[in-house]
Coordinates of N, CA and C in Angstrom, one line a residue:
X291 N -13.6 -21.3 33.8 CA -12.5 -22.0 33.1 C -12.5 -23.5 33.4
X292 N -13.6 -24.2 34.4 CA -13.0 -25.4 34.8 C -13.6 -26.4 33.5
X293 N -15.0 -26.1 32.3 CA -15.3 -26.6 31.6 C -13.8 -26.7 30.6
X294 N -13.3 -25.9 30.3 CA -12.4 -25.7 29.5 C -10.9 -26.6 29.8
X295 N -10.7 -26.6 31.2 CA -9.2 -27.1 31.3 C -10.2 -28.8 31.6
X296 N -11.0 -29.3 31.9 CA -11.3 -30.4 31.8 C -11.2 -31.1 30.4
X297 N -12.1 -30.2 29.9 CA -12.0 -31.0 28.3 C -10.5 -30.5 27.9
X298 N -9.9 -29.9 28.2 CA -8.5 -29.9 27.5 C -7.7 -31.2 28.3
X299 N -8.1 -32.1 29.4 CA -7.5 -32.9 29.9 C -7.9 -34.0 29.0
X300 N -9.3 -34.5 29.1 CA -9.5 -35.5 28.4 C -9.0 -35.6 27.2
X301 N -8.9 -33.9 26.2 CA -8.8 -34.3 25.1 C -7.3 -34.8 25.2
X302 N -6.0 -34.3 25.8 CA -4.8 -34.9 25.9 C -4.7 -36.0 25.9
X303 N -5.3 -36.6 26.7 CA -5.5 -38.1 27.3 C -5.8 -38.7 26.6
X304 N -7.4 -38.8 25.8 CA -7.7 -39.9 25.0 C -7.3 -39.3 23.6
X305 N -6.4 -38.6 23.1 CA -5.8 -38.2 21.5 C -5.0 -39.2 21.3
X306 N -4.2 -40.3 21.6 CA -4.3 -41.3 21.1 C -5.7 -42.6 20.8
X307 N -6.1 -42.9 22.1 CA -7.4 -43.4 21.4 C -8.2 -42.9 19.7
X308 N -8.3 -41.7 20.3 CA -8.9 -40.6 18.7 C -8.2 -40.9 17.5
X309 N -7.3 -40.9 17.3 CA -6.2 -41.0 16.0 C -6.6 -42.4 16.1
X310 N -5.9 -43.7 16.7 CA -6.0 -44.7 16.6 C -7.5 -45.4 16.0
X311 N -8.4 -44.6 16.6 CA -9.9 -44.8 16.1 C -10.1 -44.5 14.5
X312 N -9.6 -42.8 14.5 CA -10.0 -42.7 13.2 C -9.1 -43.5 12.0
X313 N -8.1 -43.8 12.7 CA -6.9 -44.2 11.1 C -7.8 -45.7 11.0
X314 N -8.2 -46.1 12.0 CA -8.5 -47.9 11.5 C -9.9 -47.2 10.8
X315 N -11.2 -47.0 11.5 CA -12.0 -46.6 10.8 C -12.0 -46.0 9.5
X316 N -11.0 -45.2 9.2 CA -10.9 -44.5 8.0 C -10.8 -45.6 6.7
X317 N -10.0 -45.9 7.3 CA -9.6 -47.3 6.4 C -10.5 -48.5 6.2
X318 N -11.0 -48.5 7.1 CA -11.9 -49.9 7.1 C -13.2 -49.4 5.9
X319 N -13.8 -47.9 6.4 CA -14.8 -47.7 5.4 C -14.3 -46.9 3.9
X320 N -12.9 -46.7 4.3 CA -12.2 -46.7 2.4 C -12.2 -47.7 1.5
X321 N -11.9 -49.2 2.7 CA -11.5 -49.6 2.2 C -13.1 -50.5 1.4
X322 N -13.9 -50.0 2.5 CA -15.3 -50.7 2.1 C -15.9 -50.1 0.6
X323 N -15.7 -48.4 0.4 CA -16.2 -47.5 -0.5 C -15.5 -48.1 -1.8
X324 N -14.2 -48.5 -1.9 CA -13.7 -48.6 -3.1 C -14.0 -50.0 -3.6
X325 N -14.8 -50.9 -2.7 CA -15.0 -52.0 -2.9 C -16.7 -52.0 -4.0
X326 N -16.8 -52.2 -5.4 CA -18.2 -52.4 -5.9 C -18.8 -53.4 -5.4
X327 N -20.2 -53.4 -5.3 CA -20.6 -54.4 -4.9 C -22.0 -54.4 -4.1
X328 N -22.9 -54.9 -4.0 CA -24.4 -55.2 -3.7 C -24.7 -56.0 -3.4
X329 N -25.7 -55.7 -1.9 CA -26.4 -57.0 -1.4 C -27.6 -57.8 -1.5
X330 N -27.4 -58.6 -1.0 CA -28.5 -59.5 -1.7 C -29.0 -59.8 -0.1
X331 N -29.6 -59.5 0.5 CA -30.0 -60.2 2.0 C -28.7 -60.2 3.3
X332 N -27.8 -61.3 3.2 CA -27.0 -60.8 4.1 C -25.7 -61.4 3.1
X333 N -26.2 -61.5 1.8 CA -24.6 -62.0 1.2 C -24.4 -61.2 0.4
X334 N -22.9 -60.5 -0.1 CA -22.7 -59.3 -0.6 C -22.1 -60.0 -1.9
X335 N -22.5 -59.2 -3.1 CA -21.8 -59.9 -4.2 C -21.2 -59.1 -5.1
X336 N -19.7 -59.5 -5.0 CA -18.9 -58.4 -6.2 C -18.2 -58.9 -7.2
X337 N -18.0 -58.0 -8.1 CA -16.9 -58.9 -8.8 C -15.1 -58.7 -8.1
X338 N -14.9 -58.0 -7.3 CA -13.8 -58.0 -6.7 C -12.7 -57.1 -7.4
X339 N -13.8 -55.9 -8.0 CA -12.9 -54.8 -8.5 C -12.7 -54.0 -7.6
X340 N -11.8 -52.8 -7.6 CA -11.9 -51.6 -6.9 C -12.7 -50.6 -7.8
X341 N -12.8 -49.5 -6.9 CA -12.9 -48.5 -8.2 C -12.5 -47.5 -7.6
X342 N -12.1 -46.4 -8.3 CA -11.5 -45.2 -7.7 C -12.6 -44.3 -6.8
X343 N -12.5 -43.4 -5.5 CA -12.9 -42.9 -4.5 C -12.5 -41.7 -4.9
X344 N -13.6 -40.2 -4.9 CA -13.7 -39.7 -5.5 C -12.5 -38.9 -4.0
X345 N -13.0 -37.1 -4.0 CA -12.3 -36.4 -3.1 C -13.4 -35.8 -1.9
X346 N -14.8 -36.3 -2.6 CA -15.5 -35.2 -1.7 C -16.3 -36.7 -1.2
X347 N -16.0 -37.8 -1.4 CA -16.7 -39.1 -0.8 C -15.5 -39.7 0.1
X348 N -13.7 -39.0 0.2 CA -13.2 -39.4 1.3 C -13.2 -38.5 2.1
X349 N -13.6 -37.2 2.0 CA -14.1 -36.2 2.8 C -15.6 -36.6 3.7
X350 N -15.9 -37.4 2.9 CA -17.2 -37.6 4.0 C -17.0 -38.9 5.1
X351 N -15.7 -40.2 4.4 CA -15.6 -41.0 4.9 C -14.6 -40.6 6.3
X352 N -13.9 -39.1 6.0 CA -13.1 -38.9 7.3 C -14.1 -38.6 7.9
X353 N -15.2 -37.6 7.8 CA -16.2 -36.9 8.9 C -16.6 -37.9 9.5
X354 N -16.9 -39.0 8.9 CA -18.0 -40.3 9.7 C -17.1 -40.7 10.4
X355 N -15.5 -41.3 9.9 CA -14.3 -41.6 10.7 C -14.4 -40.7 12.4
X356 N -14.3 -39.1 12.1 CA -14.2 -38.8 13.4 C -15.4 -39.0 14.0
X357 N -16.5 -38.5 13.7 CA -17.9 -38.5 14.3 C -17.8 -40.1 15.3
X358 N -17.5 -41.3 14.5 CA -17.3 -42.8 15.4 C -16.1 -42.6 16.7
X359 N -14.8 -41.9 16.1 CA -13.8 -42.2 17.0 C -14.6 -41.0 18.4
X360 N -15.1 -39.4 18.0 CA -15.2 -38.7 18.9 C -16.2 -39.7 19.8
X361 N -17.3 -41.0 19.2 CA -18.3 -41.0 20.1 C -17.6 -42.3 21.2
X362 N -16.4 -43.1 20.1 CA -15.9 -43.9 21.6 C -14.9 -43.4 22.6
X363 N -14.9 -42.4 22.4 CA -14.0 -41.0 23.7 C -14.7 -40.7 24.4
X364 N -16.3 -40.2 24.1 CA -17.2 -40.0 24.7 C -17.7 -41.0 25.5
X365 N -17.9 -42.2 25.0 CA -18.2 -43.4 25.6 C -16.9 -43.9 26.7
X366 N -16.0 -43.6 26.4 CA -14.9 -44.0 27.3 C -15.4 -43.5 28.4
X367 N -15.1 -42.2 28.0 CA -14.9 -41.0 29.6 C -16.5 -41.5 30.4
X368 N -17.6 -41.5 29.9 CA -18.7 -41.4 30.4 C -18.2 -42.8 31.1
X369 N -18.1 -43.7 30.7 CA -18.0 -45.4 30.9 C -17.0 -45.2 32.7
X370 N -16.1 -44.5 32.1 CA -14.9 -44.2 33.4 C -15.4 -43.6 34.8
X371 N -16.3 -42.6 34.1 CA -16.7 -41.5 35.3 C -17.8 -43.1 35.8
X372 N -18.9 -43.1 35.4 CA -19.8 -44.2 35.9 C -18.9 -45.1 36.5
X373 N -18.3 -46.1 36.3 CA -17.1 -46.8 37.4 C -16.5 -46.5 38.5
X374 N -16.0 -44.7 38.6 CA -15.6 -44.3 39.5 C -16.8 -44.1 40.3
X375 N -17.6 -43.6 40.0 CA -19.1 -43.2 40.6 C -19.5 -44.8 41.4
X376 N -19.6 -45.9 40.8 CA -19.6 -46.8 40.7 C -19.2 -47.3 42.4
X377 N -17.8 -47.6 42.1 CA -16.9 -48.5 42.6 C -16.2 -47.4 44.0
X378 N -16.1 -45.9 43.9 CA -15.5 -45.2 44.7 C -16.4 -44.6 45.8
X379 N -16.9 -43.9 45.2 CA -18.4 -43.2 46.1 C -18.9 -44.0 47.1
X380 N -19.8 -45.4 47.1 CA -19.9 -46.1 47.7 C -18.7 -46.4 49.5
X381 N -17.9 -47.0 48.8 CA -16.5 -46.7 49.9 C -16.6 -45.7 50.4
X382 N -16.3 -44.5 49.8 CA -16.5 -43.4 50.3 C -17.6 -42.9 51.6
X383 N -18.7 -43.1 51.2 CA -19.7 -43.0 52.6 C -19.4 -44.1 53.5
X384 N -18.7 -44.8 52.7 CA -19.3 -46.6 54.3 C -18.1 -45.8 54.9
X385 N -17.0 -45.4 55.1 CA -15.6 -45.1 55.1 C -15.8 -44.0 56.4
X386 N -16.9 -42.6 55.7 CA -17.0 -41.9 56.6 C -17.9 -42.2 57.8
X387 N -19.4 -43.0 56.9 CA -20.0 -43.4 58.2 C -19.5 -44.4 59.2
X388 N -18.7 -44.8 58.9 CA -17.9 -46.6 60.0 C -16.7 -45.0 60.6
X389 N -16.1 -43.9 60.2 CA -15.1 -42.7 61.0 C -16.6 -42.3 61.8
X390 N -17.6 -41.9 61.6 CA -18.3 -41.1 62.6 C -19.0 -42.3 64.0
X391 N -19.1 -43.5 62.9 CA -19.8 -44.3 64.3 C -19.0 -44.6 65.3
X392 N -17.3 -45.0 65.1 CA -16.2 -45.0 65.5 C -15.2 -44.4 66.2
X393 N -15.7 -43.0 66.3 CA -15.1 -41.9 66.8 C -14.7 -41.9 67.9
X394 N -16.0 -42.0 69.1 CA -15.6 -41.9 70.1 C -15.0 -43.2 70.7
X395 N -14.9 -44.0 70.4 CA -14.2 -45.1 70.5 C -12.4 -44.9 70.2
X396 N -12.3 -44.5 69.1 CA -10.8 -43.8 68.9 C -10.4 -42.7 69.5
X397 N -11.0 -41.9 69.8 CA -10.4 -40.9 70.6 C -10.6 -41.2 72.1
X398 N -10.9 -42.1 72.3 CA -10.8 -42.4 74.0 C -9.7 -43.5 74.0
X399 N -9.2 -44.0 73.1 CA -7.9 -45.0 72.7 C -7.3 -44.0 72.7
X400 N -6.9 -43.0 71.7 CA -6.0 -42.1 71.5 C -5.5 -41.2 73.1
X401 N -6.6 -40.7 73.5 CA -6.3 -40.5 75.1 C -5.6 -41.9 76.0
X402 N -6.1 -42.2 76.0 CA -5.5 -43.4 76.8 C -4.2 -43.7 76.6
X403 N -3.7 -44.0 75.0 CA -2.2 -44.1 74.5 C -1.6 -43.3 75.0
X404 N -2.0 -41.7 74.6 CA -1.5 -40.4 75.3 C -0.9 -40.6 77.0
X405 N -1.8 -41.1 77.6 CA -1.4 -41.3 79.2 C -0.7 -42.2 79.3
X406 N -0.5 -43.1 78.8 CA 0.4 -44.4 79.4 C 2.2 -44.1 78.0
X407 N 1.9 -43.7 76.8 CA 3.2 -43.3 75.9 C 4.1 -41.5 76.5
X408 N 2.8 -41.1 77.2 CA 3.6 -39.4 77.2 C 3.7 -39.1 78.8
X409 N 3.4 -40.4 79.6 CA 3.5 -40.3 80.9 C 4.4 -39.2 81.7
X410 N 5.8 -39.3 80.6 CA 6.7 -38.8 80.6 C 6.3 -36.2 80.9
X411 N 5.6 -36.8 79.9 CA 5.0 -35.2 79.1 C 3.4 -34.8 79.7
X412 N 3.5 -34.7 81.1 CA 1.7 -34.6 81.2 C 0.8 -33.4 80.4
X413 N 1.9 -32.4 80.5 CA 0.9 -31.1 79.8 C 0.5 -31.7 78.4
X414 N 1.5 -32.5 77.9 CA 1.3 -32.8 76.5 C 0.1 -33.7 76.7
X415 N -0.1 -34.7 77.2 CA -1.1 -35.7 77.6 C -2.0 -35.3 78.0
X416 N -1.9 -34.5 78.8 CA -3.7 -33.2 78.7 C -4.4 -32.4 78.0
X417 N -3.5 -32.1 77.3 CA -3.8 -31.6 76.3 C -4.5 -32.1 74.9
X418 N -4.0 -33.3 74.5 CA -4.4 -33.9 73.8 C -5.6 -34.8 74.4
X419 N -5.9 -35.3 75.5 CA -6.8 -35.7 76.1 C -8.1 -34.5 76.4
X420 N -7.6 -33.2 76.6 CA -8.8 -31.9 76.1 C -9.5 -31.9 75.1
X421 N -8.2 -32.4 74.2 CA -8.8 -31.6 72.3 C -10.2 -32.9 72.3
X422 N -9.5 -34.5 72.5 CA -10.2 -35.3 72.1 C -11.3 -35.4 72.9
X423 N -11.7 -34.7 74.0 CA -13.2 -34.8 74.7 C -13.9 -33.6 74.1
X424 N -12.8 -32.4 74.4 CA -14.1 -31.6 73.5 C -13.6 -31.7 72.1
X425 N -13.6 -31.9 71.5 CA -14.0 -32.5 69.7 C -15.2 -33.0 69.7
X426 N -15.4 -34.4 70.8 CA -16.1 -35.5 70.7 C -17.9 -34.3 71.5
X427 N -17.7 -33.9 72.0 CA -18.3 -32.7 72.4 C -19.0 -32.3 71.9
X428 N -18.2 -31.5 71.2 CA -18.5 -30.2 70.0 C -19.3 -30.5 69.1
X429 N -18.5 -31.8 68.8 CA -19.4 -32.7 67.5 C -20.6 -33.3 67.5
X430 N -20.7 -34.2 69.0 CA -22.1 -34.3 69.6 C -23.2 -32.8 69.2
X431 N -22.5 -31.6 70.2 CA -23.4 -30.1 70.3 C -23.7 -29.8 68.6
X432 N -23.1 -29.8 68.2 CA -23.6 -29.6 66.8 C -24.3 -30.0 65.8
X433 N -24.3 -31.7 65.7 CA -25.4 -32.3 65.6 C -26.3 -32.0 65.7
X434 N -26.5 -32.1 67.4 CA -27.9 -31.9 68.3 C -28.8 -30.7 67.5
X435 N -28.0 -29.5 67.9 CA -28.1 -28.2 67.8 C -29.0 -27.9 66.4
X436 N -28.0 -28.5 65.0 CA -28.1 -28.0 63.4 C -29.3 -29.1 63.0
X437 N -28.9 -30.2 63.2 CA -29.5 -31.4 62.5 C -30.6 -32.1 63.3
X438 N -30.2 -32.5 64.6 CA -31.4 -33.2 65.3 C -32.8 -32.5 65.7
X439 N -32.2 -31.1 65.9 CA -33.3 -29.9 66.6 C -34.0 -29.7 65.4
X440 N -34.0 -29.9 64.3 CA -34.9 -30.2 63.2 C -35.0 -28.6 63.0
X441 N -33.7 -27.7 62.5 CA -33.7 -26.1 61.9 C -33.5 -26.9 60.5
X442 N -34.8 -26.3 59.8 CA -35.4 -26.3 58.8 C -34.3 -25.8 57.3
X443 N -33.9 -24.3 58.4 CA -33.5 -23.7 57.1 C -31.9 -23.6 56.9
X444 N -31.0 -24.4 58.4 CA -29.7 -24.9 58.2 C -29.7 -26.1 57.3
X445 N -30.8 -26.6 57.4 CA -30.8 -28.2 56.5 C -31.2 -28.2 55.4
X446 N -31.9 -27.0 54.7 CA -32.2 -26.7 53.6 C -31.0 -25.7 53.2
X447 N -30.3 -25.1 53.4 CA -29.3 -24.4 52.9 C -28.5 -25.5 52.8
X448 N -28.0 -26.4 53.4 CA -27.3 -27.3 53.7 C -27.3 -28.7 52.2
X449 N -28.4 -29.0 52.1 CA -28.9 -29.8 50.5 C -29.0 -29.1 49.7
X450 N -29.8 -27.8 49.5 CA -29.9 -26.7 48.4 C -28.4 -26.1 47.8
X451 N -27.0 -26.3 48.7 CA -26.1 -26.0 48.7 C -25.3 -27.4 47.7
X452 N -25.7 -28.8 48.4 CA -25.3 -29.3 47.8 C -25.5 -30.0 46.7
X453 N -26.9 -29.7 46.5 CA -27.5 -29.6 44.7 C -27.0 -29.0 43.9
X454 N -26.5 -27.4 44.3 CA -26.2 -27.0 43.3 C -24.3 -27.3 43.0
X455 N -23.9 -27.5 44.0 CA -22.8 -28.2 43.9 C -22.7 -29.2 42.6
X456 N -23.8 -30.6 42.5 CA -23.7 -31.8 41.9 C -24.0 -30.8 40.4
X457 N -24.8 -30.2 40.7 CA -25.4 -29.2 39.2 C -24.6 -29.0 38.4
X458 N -23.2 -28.1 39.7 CA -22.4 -27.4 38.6 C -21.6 -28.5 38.2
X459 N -21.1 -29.5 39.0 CA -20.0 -30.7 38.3 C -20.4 -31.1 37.0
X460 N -21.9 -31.4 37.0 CA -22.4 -32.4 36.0 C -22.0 -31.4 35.0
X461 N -22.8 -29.9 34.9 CA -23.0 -28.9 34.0 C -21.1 -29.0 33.5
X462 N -20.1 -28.8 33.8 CA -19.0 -28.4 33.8 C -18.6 -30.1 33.4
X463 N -18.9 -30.6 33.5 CA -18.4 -32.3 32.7 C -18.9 -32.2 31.6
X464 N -20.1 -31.7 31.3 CA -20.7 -32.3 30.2 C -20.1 -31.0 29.2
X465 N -20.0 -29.8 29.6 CA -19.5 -28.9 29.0 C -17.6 -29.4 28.5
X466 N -17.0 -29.8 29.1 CA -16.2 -30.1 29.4 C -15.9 -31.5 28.0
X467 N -17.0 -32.4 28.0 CA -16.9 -33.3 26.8 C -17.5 -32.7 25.7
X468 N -17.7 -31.6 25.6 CA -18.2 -30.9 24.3 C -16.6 -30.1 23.9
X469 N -16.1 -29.6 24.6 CA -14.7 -29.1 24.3 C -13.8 -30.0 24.2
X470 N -13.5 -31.2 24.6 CA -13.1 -32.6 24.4 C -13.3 -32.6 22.9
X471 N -14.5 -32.9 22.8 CA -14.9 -33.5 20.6 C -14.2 -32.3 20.4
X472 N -14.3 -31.1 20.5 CA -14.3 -30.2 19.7 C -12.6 -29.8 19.1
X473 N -11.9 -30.2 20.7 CA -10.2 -30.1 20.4 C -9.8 -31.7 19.7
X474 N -10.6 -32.4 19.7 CA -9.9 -33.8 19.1 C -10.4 -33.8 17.9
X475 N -11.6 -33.2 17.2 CA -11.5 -32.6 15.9 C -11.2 -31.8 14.9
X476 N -10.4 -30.7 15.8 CA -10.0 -29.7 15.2 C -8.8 -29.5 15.8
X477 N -7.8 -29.9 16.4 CA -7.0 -29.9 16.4 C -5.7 -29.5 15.7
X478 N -5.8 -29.9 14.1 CA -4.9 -29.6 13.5 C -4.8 -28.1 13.2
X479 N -6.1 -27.6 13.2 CA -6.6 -26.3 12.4 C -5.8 -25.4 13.8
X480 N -6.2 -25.9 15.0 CA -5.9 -25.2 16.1 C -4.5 -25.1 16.1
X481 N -3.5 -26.3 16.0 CA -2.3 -26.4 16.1 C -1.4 -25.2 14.9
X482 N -2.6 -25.1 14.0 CA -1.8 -23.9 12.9 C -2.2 -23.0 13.3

């Protein structure tokens, strides 16, 4: 279901962009159809009649209408996601790597505060001075253990896990902007 309630997000979200897209486009190439006229290189020459626009030639001017508006929705969202990917992600690792290089530096602050703020409270101050040595520990032993001792097949489950992870997001976005076009095109039909 996550393809499905995504594109049902975006389509909520950008259904004004969509309308707004198609009503100017609609108009612009009505307004271009009903105009006679032929070019000559890059200068167009009319006599500055209209002429009447049949039913099955503003039928085709609405399909081209949405076909344009569905592809700047498309372009939006893709445009969006790329910026967040962009501008967030980045932060994101420097953020975790500057918490893991940092660690034991903060939890030996954090003990220390503990001794001189809970002076008052020792069990509480030892306690919290426990968690933060073995944490810092644990976390070291772990490492060592999974990652540094070079186990092949913790570290391959470990990326093989998170491939398919990226797989399914992409698979479920992209599925996700196909249900998108599909409810900001059909819409009305849906809504009856």
């Amino acid at each position: 279901m996550a393809p499905v309630l995504i594109g049902g997000i975006f389509a909520f979200i950008l259904c004004p962009v969509y309308n707004a897209c198609v009503k100017r486009s609609y108009r612009r190439m009505l307004k271009g159809a009903k105009r006679k006229g032929f070019s000559i290189g890059a200068m167009i020459v009319s006599d500055d009649s209209e002429r009447e626009v049949d039913k099955a030639e503003k039928r085709r001017i609405l399909i081209a209408a949405r076909a344009f508006a569905s592809f700047v929705c498309v372009v939006i969202v893709v445009g969006l996601v790329g910026l967040f990917v962009y501008f967030v992600v980045p932060q994101v690792v420097e953020s975790a790597i500057n918490l893991i290089n940092t660690m034991p530096q903060r939890l030996e602050a954090l003990s220390d505060w503990c001794k001189v703020h809970l002076a008052h409270f020792p069990l509480i101050a030892t306690w919290v001075d426990n968690i933060a040595n073995a944490g810092n520990s644990e976390i070291l032993t772990w490492v060592q253990k999974h990652i540094l001792s070079g186990d092949a097949v913790s570290i391959a489950t470990m990326v093989s896990n998170g491939v398919m992870t990226a797989v399914s997001y992409v698979a479920n976005t992209f599925v996700g902007l196909l249900i998108m076009v599909y409810l900001l095109n059909y819409k009305e039909r849906l809504f009856a």
